[in-house]
């Protein structure tokens, strides 16, 4: 058995798996990588394309504004403004038959490619635009022109043939220099590696601190739970930290207090049971030995004592069984519709002998028959326990009155005696298991100390109201109240 335990412990250690630090780090690292990926795609991979598109848009916009203003007197100043705004060089020719006359030009950067072209090149571009339907774009690497200049500089030439409303033909050449994006991309990619390393390290540090914040209270709680498991019910769960941990520690504190109650109850139960069982057993053993060993002691009186003690013992055992069955839920309520008045009256028959022999006056007063929907056997036991108590504790006049009153759909049964009553400070305890007011003379007092506890359990299981009114020196009235049966109660229960 010991080996299996050790094996289990080993297995459990193996099952530990990754802790919260690494789990958090994994998630944070994943998130970091995701963010980096997005930034990389936009900043590095697609930067050139975005830049090119933006530039082409500017060129086309310039061309269309020029086209719209071909007849405008201020076209030159408009062109200058556009050229300097977008760093675009502009050349506009007026085409007259085979001749191309330069209308105006601007070269704001001084680096224009089109301004240094031979007329053959311009003609070539015109031809290309003509055959492409009026618009032609050409990209040229600037390395050829300026070998010492930045690498990868690209010059975009845009050629467009357009006509004004008078049918005159114009040829517009635009030229824009594309900044060398590859250098920027290179810088970005270099930075990117460092950013990735720094972010991942940051994620690790954050994961470490977050996990400390999350796991420290959990570790503390689990240590406390281990102490609780070993039976230390004094252990208080300290729930400092975040809300979930506070809730968990509250729940654990509650569980611990409930466990300690159960534990105390169990200990008390065992000591009570052993005491209650031992006393009659000692008596039975003692009397039996006397009857066996001492001549003349084998009398019917002594035999009666043995029988009484045995009866007491079996009552005790059956009471204990009843109460534990009801409490643990092993004894389920099986309700039925029955006449409570008739049941109480039938119970009274049990006491007929007592009435005849010992001079008890047990009276039953009822108004009208009342049907209830409840567990008949259990209710019988309630009535029986209450009447029994009343008989046991009633005064010298030996009077016990059982009353049944019905009103507002409720039936109330009360059992009144004329005994010593119960002191107010004891009233709340009499329903507890094994509680006896007269503790000193436990043996002398009749009963097992379980009767009212059974009554309480049964009535609570039936959701009935119950209670006791007692005046010390005058007597007590124990009562309970239940709903009178009305068709449909079966479904609702
Ligand atoms: P017991 O078997 O001792 O009667 P119960 O649970 O029935 O146990 O009752 C618990 C205690 O309540 C009794 O020991 C007694 O002190 C008190 N008690 C119960 N019924 C009465 C009563 N009718 N008059 C006075 N005291 C009572």
Short mmCIF file of C-alpha atoms and ligand atoms in Angstrom, two decimals:
data_model
loop_
_atom_site.label_atom_id
_atom_site.label_comp_id
_atom_site.label_asym_id
_atom_site.label_seq_id
_atom_site.Cartn_x
_atom_site.Cartn_y
_atom_site.Cartn_z
CA UNK A 1 0.00 0.00 0.00
CA UNK A 2 2.84 2.34 0.91
CA UNK A 3 4.48 1.74 -2.44
CA UNK A 4 1.33 2.64 -4.30
CA UNK A 5 1.13 5.88 -2.35
CA UNK A 6 4.69 6.76 -3.20
CA UNK A 7 4.08 5.90 -6.84
CA UNK A 8 1.08 8.13 -6.90
CA UNK A 9 3.06 10.99 -5.39
CA UNK A 10 5.72 10.55 -8.08
CA UNK A 11 3.12 10.55 -10.81
CA UNK A 12 1.60 13.69 -9.38
CA UNK A 13 4.96 15.47 -9.41
CA UNK A 14 5.37 14.50 -13.04
CA UNK A 15 1.93 15.78 -13.88
CA UNK A 16 2.84 19.29 -12.77
CA UNK A 17 3.31 20.60 -16.32
CA UNK A 18 4.24 24.16 -17.21
CA UNK A 19 3.61 26.88 -14.69
CA UNK A 20 1.77 30.12 -15.02
CA UNK A 21 4.98 32.12 -15.84
CA UNK A 22 5.73 30.17 -18.98
CA UNK A 23 2.10 29.96 -20.00
CA UNK A 24 1.76 33.72 -19.72
CA UNK A 25 5.06 34.21 -21.52
CA UNK A 26 3.90 31.92 -24.32
CA UNK A 27 0.75 33.98 -24.79
CA UNK A 28 2.55 37.31 -24.56
CA UNK A 29 5.28 36.10 -26.94
CA UNK A 30 2.61 34.94 -29.37
CA UNK A 31 0.95 38.33 -29.20
CA UNK A 32 4.28 40.12 -29.65
CA UNK A 33 5.12 38.01 -32.69
CA UNK A 34 1.69 38.73 -34.13
CA UNK A 35 2.09 42.49 -33.68
CA UNK A 36 5.64 42.38 -35.11
CA UNK A 37 4.40 40.42 -38.08
CA UNK A 38 1.74 42.98 -38.86
CA UNK A 39 4.17 45.86 -38.50
CA UNK A 40 6.74 44.03 -40.65
CA UNK A 41 4.26 43.32 -43.42
CA UNK A 42 3.20 46.98 -43.60
CA UNK A 43 6.47 48.73 -42.78
CA UNK A 44 8.92 46.49 -44.57
CA UNK A 45 7.27 44.22 -47.07
CA UNK A 46 4.72 46.58 -48.54
CA UNK A 47 6.44 49.91 -47.91
CA UNK A 48 7.80 50.19 -51.49
CA UNK A 49 4.46 49.38 -53.02
CA UNK A 50 2.57 51.84 -50.80
CA UNK A 51 5.08 54.57 -51.57
CA UNK A 52 4.95 53.89 -55.30
CA UNK A 53 1.17 53.94 -55.31
CA UNK A 54 1.11 57.23 -53.43
CA UNK A 55 3.60 58.75 -55.88
CA UNK A 56 1.66 57.50 -58.93
CA UNK A 57 -1.49 59.02 -57.47
CA UNK A 58 0.23 62.39 -57.15
CA UNK A 59 1.49 62.18 -60.75
CA UNK A 60 -1.94 61.27 -62.14
CA UNK A 61 -3.58 64.01 -60.08
CA UNK A 62 -1.09 66.55 -61.45
CA UNK A 63 -1.78 65.35 -65.00
CA UNK A 64 -5.53 65.59 -64.63
CA UNK A 65 -5.35 69.08 -63.08
CA UNK A 66 -3.17 70.23 -65.97
CA UNK A 67 -5.58 68.69 -68.47
CA UNK A 68 -8.48 70.53 -66.88
CA UNK A 69 -6.58 73.82 -67.07
CA UNK A 70 -5.11 73.64 -70.56
CA UNK A 71 -7.03 76.75 -71.54
CA UNK A 72 -6.49 78.54 -68.30
CA UNK A 73 -4.26 81.61 -68.58
CA UNK A 74 -2.69 80.78 -65.25
CA UNK A 75 -1.80 77.27 -66.19
CA UNK A 76 1.87 77.99 -65.64
CA UNK A 77 1.49 79.15 -62.11
CA UNK A 78 -0.83 76.21 -61.40
CA UNK A 79 1.82 73.90 -62.82
CA UNK A 80 4.53 75.52 -60.67
CA UNK A 81 2.47 75.10 -57.57
CA UNK A 82 1.82 71.44 -58.34
CA UNK A 83 5.44 70.84 -59.31
CA UNK A 84 6.81 72.22 -56.09
CA UNK A 85 4.10 70.62 -53.92
CA UNK A 86 4.74 67.13 -55.24
CA UNK A 87 8.38 67.53 -56.38
CA UNK A 88 7.34 66.72 -59.92
CA UNK A 89 9.06 68.11 -63.03
CA UNK A 90 6.73 69.17 -65.78
CA UNK A 91 7.16 69.64 -69.54
CA UNK A 92 4.23 70.64 -71.72
CA UNK A 93 4.42 70.63 -75.53
CA UNK A 94 1.99 71.97 -77.98
CA UNK A 95 1.79 69.56 -80.94
CA UNK A 96 1.20 71.15 -84.25
CA UNK A 97 1.36 68.61 -87.05
CA UNK A 98 4.81 67.15 -86.84
CA UNK A 99 6.20 69.97 -84.73
CA UNK A 100 6.29 69.98 -80.98
CA UNK A 101 6.62 73.40 -79.41
CA UNK A 102 7.47 73.60 -75.74
CA UNK A 103 4.64 75.54 -74.07
CA UNK A 104 6.19 75.71 -70.63
CA UNK A 105 8.26 73.65 -68.20
CA UNK A 106 9.19 73.51 -64.55
CA UNK A 107 11.96 71.68 -62.82
CA UNK A 108 11.65 72.42 -59.11
CA UNK A 109 14.19 69.84 -57.94
CA UNK A 110 16.73 70.55 -60.62
CA UNK A 111 17.12 66.81 -61.04
CA UNK A 112 14.61 66.30 -63.78
CA UNK A 113 15.33 63.53 -66.26
CA UNK A 114 12.92 64.79 -68.89
CA UNK A 115 14.60 68.18 -69.05
CA UNK A 116 17.83 66.54 -70.17
CA UNK A 117 16.34 64.35 -72.86
CA UNK A 118 17.16 64.58 -76.56
CA UNK A 119 14.28 65.29 -78.87
CA UNK A 120 14.47 61.68 -80.17
CA UNK A 121 13.74 60.39 -76.68
CA UNK A 122 10.82 62.75 -76.34
CA UNK A 123 9.55 61.55 -79.70
CA UNK A 124 9.94 57.96 -78.57
CA UNK A 125 7.89 58.65 -75.47
CA UNK A 126 5.26 60.42 -77.60
CA UNK A 127 5.12 57.41 -79.86
CA UNK A 128 4.76 55.04 -76.94
CA UNK A 129 1.95 57.13 -75.42
CA UNK A 130 0.19 57.31 -78.77
CA UNK A 131 0.31 53.56 -79.29
CA UNK A 132 -0.72 52.90 -75.64
CA UNK A 133 -3.89 54.93 -76.11
CA UNK A 134 -2.62 58.32 -74.85
CA UNK A 135 -0.95 57.44 -71.58
CA UNK A 136 2.42 55.85 -70.91
CA UNK A 137 4.48 55.25 -67.77
CA UNK A 138 8.16 54.44 -67.76
CA UNK A 139 10.49 53.76 -64.90
CA UNK A 140 14.18 54.41 -65.16
CA UNK A 141 16.92 53.57 -62.78
CA UNK A 142 18.91 56.65 -61.91
CA UNK A 143 22.13 54.74 -61.40
CA UNK A 144 22.93 55.13 -65.07
CA UNK A 145 22.61 58.90 -64.81
CA UNK A 146 24.18 59.39 -61.43
CA UNK A 147 26.40 56.43 -60.61
CA UNK A 148 27.67 58.11 -57.47
CA UNK A 149 24.16 58.83 -56.23
CA UNK A 150 21.95 56.80 -53.90
CA UNK A 151 21.46 53.28 -54.95
CA UNK A 152 18.14 52.09 -56.25
CA UNK A 153 16.82 55.57 -57.06
CA UNK A 154 14.01 55.23 -59.54
CA UNK A 155 12.69 57.94 -61.78
CA UNK A 156 9.15 57.68 -63.04
CA UNK A 157 8.29 59.29 -66.33
CA UNK A 158 4.66 59.83 -67.15
CA UNK A 159 3.64 60.77 -70.65
CA UNK A 160 0.16 61.82 -71.70
CA UNK A 161 -1.32 63.13 -74.91
CA UNK A 162 -4.33 65.34 -74.36
CA UNK A 163 -6.49 67.73 -76.32
CA UNK A 164 -8.20 70.93 -75.35
CA UNK A 165 -11.73 71.86 -76.32
CA UNK A 166 -10.48 73.46 -79.57
CA UNK A 167 -9.03 70.16 -80.65
CA UNK A 168 -5.43 71.31 -80.10
CA UNK A 169 -3.09 68.56 -79.05
CA UNK A 170 -0.76 68.80 -76.06
CA UNK A 171 1.84 66.40 -74.85
CA UNK A 172 2.55 66.43 -71.15
CA UNK A 173 5.63 64.86 -69.64
CA UNK A 174 5.87 64.49 -65.90
CA UNK A 175 8.82 63.19 -63.99
CA UNK A 176 9.06 62.26 -60.34
CA UNK A 177 11.95 60.81 -58.48
CA UNK A 178 11.18 57.92 -56.16
CA UNK A 179 13.23 58.04 -52.98
CA UNK A 180 15.28 54.89 -52.45
CA UNK A 181 12.86 52.88 -50.29
CA UNK A 182 15.20 49.92 -50.09
CA UNK A 183 17.54 51.88 -47.80
CA UNK A 184 14.65 52.67 -45.47
CA UNK A 185 13.53 49.05 -45.62
CA UNK A 186 17.03 47.93 -44.78
CA UNK A 187 17.11 50.24 -41.77
CA UNK A 188 13.71 49.05 -40.69
CA UNK A 189 14.63 45.37 -40.99
CA UNK A 190 17.75 46.00 -38.95
CA UNK A 191 15.79 47.84 -36.27
CA UNK A 192 13.18 45.20 -36.46
CA UNK A 193 15.44 42.48 -35.09
CA UNK A 194 16.26 44.61 -32.09
CA UNK A 195 12.66 45.61 -31.55
CA UNK A 196 11.68 41.93 -31.63
CA UNK A 197 14.36 41.00 -29.09
CA UNK A 198 13.46 43.89 -26.78
CA UNK A 199 9.72 43.16 -27.00
CA UNK A 200 10.22 39.45 -26.30
CA UNK A 201 12.42 40.25 -23.31
CA UNK A 202 9.75 42.71 -22.16
CA UNK A 203 7.13 39.98 -22.54
CA UNK A 204 9.26 37.67 -20.40
CA UNK A 205 9.65 40.27 -17.66
CA UNK A 206 5.93 41.14 -17.71
CA UNK A 207 5.04 37.42 -17.68
CA UNK A 208 7.32 36.95 -14.70
CA UNK A 209 5.75 39.74 -12.67
CA UNK A 210 2.19 38.89 -13.73
CA UNK A 211 2.71 35.25 -12.81
CA UNK A 212 4.09 36.27 -9.43
CA UNK A 213 0.99 38.41 -8.93
CA UNK A 214 -1.31 35.57 -9.98
CA UNK A 215 0.46 32.58 -8.52
CA UNK A 216 1.70 33.78 -5.13
CA UNK A 217 -1.79 33.88 -3.58
CA UNK A 218 -2.63 30.53 -5.21
CA UNK A 219 0.49 28.90 -3.77
CA UNK A 220 -0.36 30.38 -0.37
CA UNK A 221 -3.92 29.05 -0.58
CA UNK A 222 -2.80 25.59 -1.64
CA UNK A 223 -0.43 25.45 1.36
CA UNK A 224 -3.35 26.34 3.62
CA UNK A 225 -5.53 23.70 1.93
CA UNK A 226 -2.84 21.10 2.65
CA UNK A 227 -2.86 22.07 6.31
CA UNK A 228 -6.66 21.88 6.29
CA UNK A 229 -6.50 18.43 4.72
CA UNK A 230 -4.36 17.35 7.66
CA UNK A 231 -7.16 18.37 10.02
CA UNK A 232 -6.05 21.85 11.02
CA UNK A 233 -9.42 23.59 10.99
CA UNK A 234 -7.98 26.70 12.62
CA UNK A 235 -6.28 27.51 9.31
CA UNK A 236 -7.54 30.80 7.93
CA UNK A 237 -7.37 31.39 4.20
CA UNK A 238 -5.84 34.71 3.40
CA UNK A 239 -7.39 36.01 0.20
CA UNK A 240 -5.34 39.13 -0.48
CA UNK A 241 -4.99 39.82 -4.16
CA UNK A 242 -7.49 39.92 -6.95
CA UNK A 243 -11.22 39.26 -6.82
CA UNK A 244 -11.21 35.59 -7.91
CA UNK A 245 -8.67 34.73 -5.23
CA UNK A 246 -10.69 36.57 -2.61
CA UNK A 247 -13.80 34.63 -3.65
CA UNK A 248 -11.90 31.35 -3.59
CA UNK A 249 -10.50 32.02 -0.15
CA UNK A 250 -13.94 33.01 1.12
CA UNK A 251 -15.30 29.72 -0.22
CA UNK A 252 -12.43 27.82 1.39
CA UNK A 253 -12.95 29.58 4.71
CA UNK A 254 -16.59 28.62 4.55
CA UNK A 255 -15.75 25.02 3.64
CA UNK A 256 -13.23 24.91 6.46
CA UNK A 257 -15.72 26.20 9.04
CA UNK A 258 -18.34 23.72 7.83
CA UNK A 259 -15.78 20.90 7.98
CA UNK A 260 -14.78 21.87 11.48
CA UNK A 261 -18.43 21.87 12.52
CA UNK A 262 -18.94 18.42 11.02
CA UNK A 263 -15.79 17.25 12.70
CA UNK A 264 -16.89 18.59 16.08
CA UNK A 265 -20.33 17.06 15.59
CA UNK A 266 -18.83 13.72 14.70
CA UNK A 267 -16.60 13.74 17.76
CA UNK A 268 -19.52 14.70 19.97
CA UNK A 269 -21.68 12.04 18.35
CA UNK A 270 -19.12 9.32 18.95
CA UNK A 271 -18.65 10.31 22.57
CA UNK A 272 -22.42 10.51 23.13
CA UNK A 273 -23.08 7.23 21.40
CA UNK A 274 -20.35 5.43 23.28
CA UNK A 275 -21.63 6.86 26.55
CA UNK A 276 -25.26 6.04 25.82
CA UNK A 277 -24.49 2.55 24.61
CA UNK A 278 -22.05 1.73 27.36
CA UNK A 279 -24.38 2.53 30.24
CA UNK A 280 -27.20 0.07 29.37
CA UNK A 281 -24.65 -2.53 28.30
CA UNK A 282 -22.88 -2.30 31.67
CA UNK A 283 -26.22 -2.65 33.42
CA UNK A 284 -27.21 -5.67 31.34
CA UNK A 285 -23.85 -7.32 31.91
CA UNK A 286 -23.89 -6.54 35.66
CA UNK A 287 -27.43 -7.78 36.25
CA UNK A 288 -26.95 -10.91 34.13
CA UNK A 289 -23.78 -11.81 36.07
CA UNK A 290 -25.52 -11.24 39.39
CA UNK A 291 -28.41 -13.44 38.27
CA UNK A 292 -26.01 -16.15 37.14
CA UNK A 293 -23.63 -16.09 40.12
CA UNK A 294 -25.69 -15.22 43.17
CA UNK A 295 -28.33 -17.68 44.22
CA UNK A 296 -31.72 -16.14 44.76
CA UNK A 297 -31.01 -13.11 42.55
CA UNK A 298 -32.54 -14.68 39.49
CA UNK A 299 -35.77 -12.81 40.13
CA UNK A 300 -38.36 -11.53 37.66
CA UNK A 301 -37.53 -7.93 38.79
CA UNK A 302 -33.89 -8.34 37.84
CA UNK A 303 -34.86 -9.98 34.55
CA UNK A 304 -37.19 -7.01 33.94
CA UNK A 305 -34.27 -4.61 34.44
CA UNK A 306 -32.28 -6.52 31.85
CA UNK A 307 -35.29 -6.43 29.48
CA UNK A 308 -35.83 -2.67 30.11
CA UNK A 309 -32.20 -1.89 29.43
CA UNK A 310 -32.30 -3.96 26.24
CA UNK A 311 -35.43 -2.09 25.13
CA UNK A 312 -33.75 1.20 25.90
CA UNK A 313 -30.72 0.11 23.93
CA UNK A 314 -32.74 -0.91 20.89
CA UNK A 315 -34.73 2.35 21.06
CA UNK A 316 -31.51 4.25 21.12
CA UNK A 317 -30.14 2.37 18.15
CA UNK A 318 -33.32 2.76 16.11
CA UNK A 319 -33.51 6.50 16.96
CA UNK A 320 -29.89 6.91 15.87
CA UNK A 321 -30.58 5.07 12.64
CA UNK A 322 -33.68 7.14 11.97
CA UNK A 323 -31.97 10.42 12.47
CA UNK A 324 -28.89 9.55 10.47
CA UNK A 325 -31.04 8.23 7.64
CA UNK A 326 -33.15 11.38 7.52
CA UNK A 327 -30.13 13.67 7.80
CA UNK A 328 -28.06 11.90 5.20
CA UNK A 329 -31.00 11.76 2.84
CA UNK A 330 -30.97 7.94 2.75
CA UNK A 331 -34.53 7.97 4.04
CA UNK A 332 -36.48 9.81 1.36
CA UNK A 333 -39.87 11.30 2.07
CA UNK A 334 -42.59 9.28 0.37
CA UNK A 335 -45.61 11.53 0.67
CA UNK A 336 -49.21 10.43 0.43
CA UNK A 337 -52.56 12.02 1.16
CA UNK A 338 -53.91 10.93 4.52
CA UNK A 339 -56.20 12.00 7.32
CA UNK A 340 -53.97 13.55 9.99
CA UNK A 341 -56.82 13.72 12.51
CA UNK A 342 -57.44 10.02 12.15
CA UNK A 343 -53.72 9.23 12.42
CA UNK A 344 -53.37 11.20 15.65
CA UNK A 345 -56.47 9.56 17.06
CA UNK A 346 -55.06 6.12 16.20
CA UNK A 347 -51.78 7.00 17.95
CA UNK A 348 -53.72 7.83 21.08
CA UNK A 349 -54.78 4.15 21.26
CA UNK A 350 -51.22 3.23 22.10
CA UNK A 351 -51.56 5.12 25.33
CA UNK A 352 -54.79 3.54 26.44
CA UNK A 353 -52.96 1.17 28.71
CA UNK A 354 -51.02 4.00 30.31
CA UNK A 355 -54.24 5.81 30.92
CA UNK A 356 -55.81 2.77 32.55
CA UNK A 357 -52.82 1.63 34.57
CA UNK A 358 -50.93 4.75 35.56
CA UNK A 359 -53.72 7.25 35.74
CA UNK A 360 -52.66 9.48 32.83
CA UNK A 361 -55.27 11.78 31.35
CA UNK A 362 -54.51 12.04 27.69
CA UNK A 363 -57.04 14.00 25.73
CA UNK A 364 -57.44 14.69 22.03
CA UNK A 365 -59.45 17.69 20.93
CA UNK A 366 -59.98 18.26 17.23
CA UNK A 367 -62.19 20.56 15.20
CA UNK A 368 -62.66 18.79 11.89
CA UNK A 369 -60.84 16.10 9.89
CA UNK A 370 -57.79 17.44 8.07
CA UNK A 371 -56.10 15.80 5.12
CA UNK A 372 -52.41 16.44 4.57
CA UNK A 373 -49.91 15.42 1.90
CA UNK A 374 -46.90 14.04 3.77
CA UNK A 375 -44.95 10.93 4.73
CA UNK A 376 -47.35 9.13 6.98
CA UNK A 377 -44.80 7.02 8.88
CA UNK A 378 -42.61 10.03 9.58
CA UNK A 379 -45.52 12.19 10.72
CA UNK A 380 -46.65 9.39 12.97
CA UNK A 381 -43.24 9.38 14.58
CA UNK A 382 -43.41 13.16 15.12
CA UNK A 383 -46.76 12.90 16.89
CA UNK A 384 -45.55 9.91 18.84
CA UNK A 385 -42.33 11.62 19.97
CA UNK A 386 -44.18 14.76 21.08
CA UNK A 387 -46.81 12.83 23.04
CA UNK A 388 -44.09 10.63 24.56
CA UNK A 389 -42.18 13.67 25.74
CA UNK A 390 -45.32 15.23 27.16
CA UNK A 391 -46.08 12.05 29.09
CA UNK A 392 -42.48 11.83 30.32
CA UNK A 393 -42.28 15.44 31.45
CA UNK A 394 -45.85 16.25 32.48
CA UNK A 395 -46.68 17.25 36.04
CA UNK A 396 -48.20 15.33 38.90
CA UNK A 397 -51.72 15.66 37.54
CA UNK A 398 -50.49 13.46 34.65
CA UNK A 399 -52.41 15.55 32.15
CA UNK A 400 -51.56 15.75 28.47
CA UNK A 401 -53.69 17.55 25.91
CA UNK A 402 -53.37 17.05 22.19
CA UNK A 403 -55.16 19.66 20.12
CA UNK A 404 -55.89 20.00 16.44
CA UNK A 405 -56.97 23.35 15.02
CA UNK A 406 -57.59 24.21 11.37
CA UNK A 407 -57.60 27.69 9.89
CA UNK A 408 -56.65 29.37 6.59
CA UNK A 409 -55.74 26.13 4.87
CA UNK A 410 -53.41 25.17 7.72
CA UNK A 411 -53.71 22.48 10.34
CA UNK A 412 -51.95 22.88 13.68
CA UNK A 413 -51.28 20.08 16.11
CA UNK A 414 -50.21 21.03 19.61
CA UNK A 415 -49.27 18.84 22.54
CA UNK A 416 -49.58 20.45 25.96
CA UNK A 417 -48.33 19.12 29.29
CA UNK A 418 -48.45 20.50 32.80
CA UNK A 419 -44.86 19.74 33.72
CA UNK A 420 -41.93 21.83 34.86
CA UNK A 421 -41.62 23.51 31.49
CA UNK A 422 -38.36 24.56 29.94
CA UNK A 423 -36.21 27.52 30.95
CA UNK A 424 -36.06 30.12 28.15
CA UNK A 425 -32.26 29.78 27.86
CA UNK A 426 -32.64 26.08 27.07
CA UNK A 427 -35.42 26.50 24.51
CA UNK A 428 -33.13 26.92 21.53
CA UNK A 429 -31.09 23.81 22.35
CA UNK A 430 -33.76 21.18 22.98
CA UNK A 431 -34.05 20.46 19.24
CA UNK A 432 -30.35 19.59 19.06
CA UNK A 433 -29.18 16.02 19.00
CA UNK A 434 -28.45 14.53 22.41
CA UNK A 435 -29.49 17.69 24.20
CA UNK A 436 -31.03 17.05 27.56
CA UNK A 437 -31.93 19.84 29.91
CA UNK A 438 -31.23 17.65 32.93
CA UNK A 439 -27.63 16.78 32.17
CA UNK A 440 -26.69 15.83 35.70
CA UNK A 441 -29.26 13.10 35.96
CA UNK A 442 -28.90 11.87 32.46
CA UNK A 443 -29.63 8.33 33.38
CA UNK A 444 -32.50 9.32 35.53
CA UNK A 445 -34.16 11.30 32.78
CA UNK A 446 -36.06 9.17 30.34
CA UNK A 447 -35.49 9.23 26.59
CA UNK A 448 -32.53 9.17 24.28
CA UNK A 449 -32.07 12.87 23.67
CA UNK A 450 -32.86 12.29 20.01
CA UNK A 451 -36.66 12.54 20.00
CA UNK A 452 -36.98 16.29 19.29
CA UNK A 453 -34.08 16.18 16.87
CA UNK A 454 -36.01 13.61 14.81
CA UNK A 455 -39.13 15.79 15.05
CA UNK A 456 -37.15 18.77 13.80
CA UNK A 457 -35.58 16.88 10.89
CA UNK A 458 -38.92 15.43 9.75
CA UNK A 459 -40.80 18.73 10.02
CA UNK A 460 -38.08 20.62 8.21
CA UNK A 461 -38.02 18.00 5.47
CA UNK A 462 -41.77 18.65 5.10
CA UNK A 463 -41.25 22.44 5.18
CA UNK A 464 -43.60 22.62 8.15
CA UNK A 465 -43.41 25.32 10.82
CA UNK A 466 -42.94 24.19 14.39
CA UNK A 467 -42.07 25.47 17.83
CA UNK A 468 -42.57 25.34 21.56
CA UNK A 469 -44.23 27.69 24.04
CA UNK A 470 -43.18 26.96 27.57
CA UNK A 471 -43.69 28.58 30.94
CA UNK A 472 -41.37 27.25 33.63
CA UNK A 473 -43.40 25.66 36.39
CA UNK A 474 -46.56 25.54 34.34
CA UNK A 475 -45.84 23.32 31.36
CA UNK A 476 -45.02 23.32 27.69
CA UNK A 477 -46.87 23.25 24.41
CA UNK A 478 -45.05 21.75 21.45
CA UNK A 479 -46.72 22.47 18.11
CA UNK A 480 -46.35 22.15 14.39
CA UNK A 481 -48.32 23.53 11.48
CA UNK A 482 -48.78 22.14 7.97
CA UNK A 483 -50.77 22.99 4.87
CA UNK A 484 -54.04 21.17 4.47
CA UNK A 485 -54.03 19.03 1.32
CA UNK A 486 -55.45 20.58 -1.78
CA UNK A 487 -55.54 18.77 -5.13
CA UNK A 488 -52.40 19.57 -7.10
CA UNK A 489 -50.03 19.43 -4.11
CA UNK A 490 -48.60 16.18 -5.49
CA UNK A 491 -47.32 17.93 -8.61
CA UNK A 492 -45.78 20.87 -6.79
CA UNK A 493 -43.78 18.72 -4.39
P1 LIG B 1 -35.41 13.00 25.35
O1 LIG B 1 -35.32 11.66 24.77
O2 LIG B 1 -34.41 13.26 26.39
O3 LIG B 1 -36.77 13.39 25.70
P2 LIG B 1 -35.77 14.92 23.30
O4 LIG B 1 -34.96 15.29 22.13
O5 LIG B 1 -37.13 14.38 23.02
O6 LIG B 1 -34.94 13.92 24.17
O7 LIG B 1 -35.87 16.17 24.20
C1 LIG B 1 -34.75 16.94 24.48
C2 LIG B 1 -34.89 17.61 25.84
O8 LIG B 1 -35.91 18.58 25.78
C3 LIG B 1 -35.30 16.65 26.90
O9 LIG B 1 -34.19 16.03 27.48
C4 LIG B 1 -35.99 17.56 27.88
O10 LIG B 1 -35.05 18.14 28.74
C5 LIG B 1 -36.60 18.64 27.02
N1 LIG B 1 -38.03 18.40 26.76
C6 LIG B 1 -38.56 17.78 25.72
N2 LIG B 1 -39.92 17.75 25.82
C7 LIG B 1 -40.21 18.36 26.98
C8 LIG B 1 -41.44 18.64 27.66
N3 LIG B 1 -42.64 18.29 27.16
N4 LIG B 1 -41.38 19.31 28.85
C9 LIG B 1 -40.19 19.66 29.35
N5 LIG B 1 -39.00 19.43 28.78
C10 LIG B 1 -39.01 18.78 27.59
#
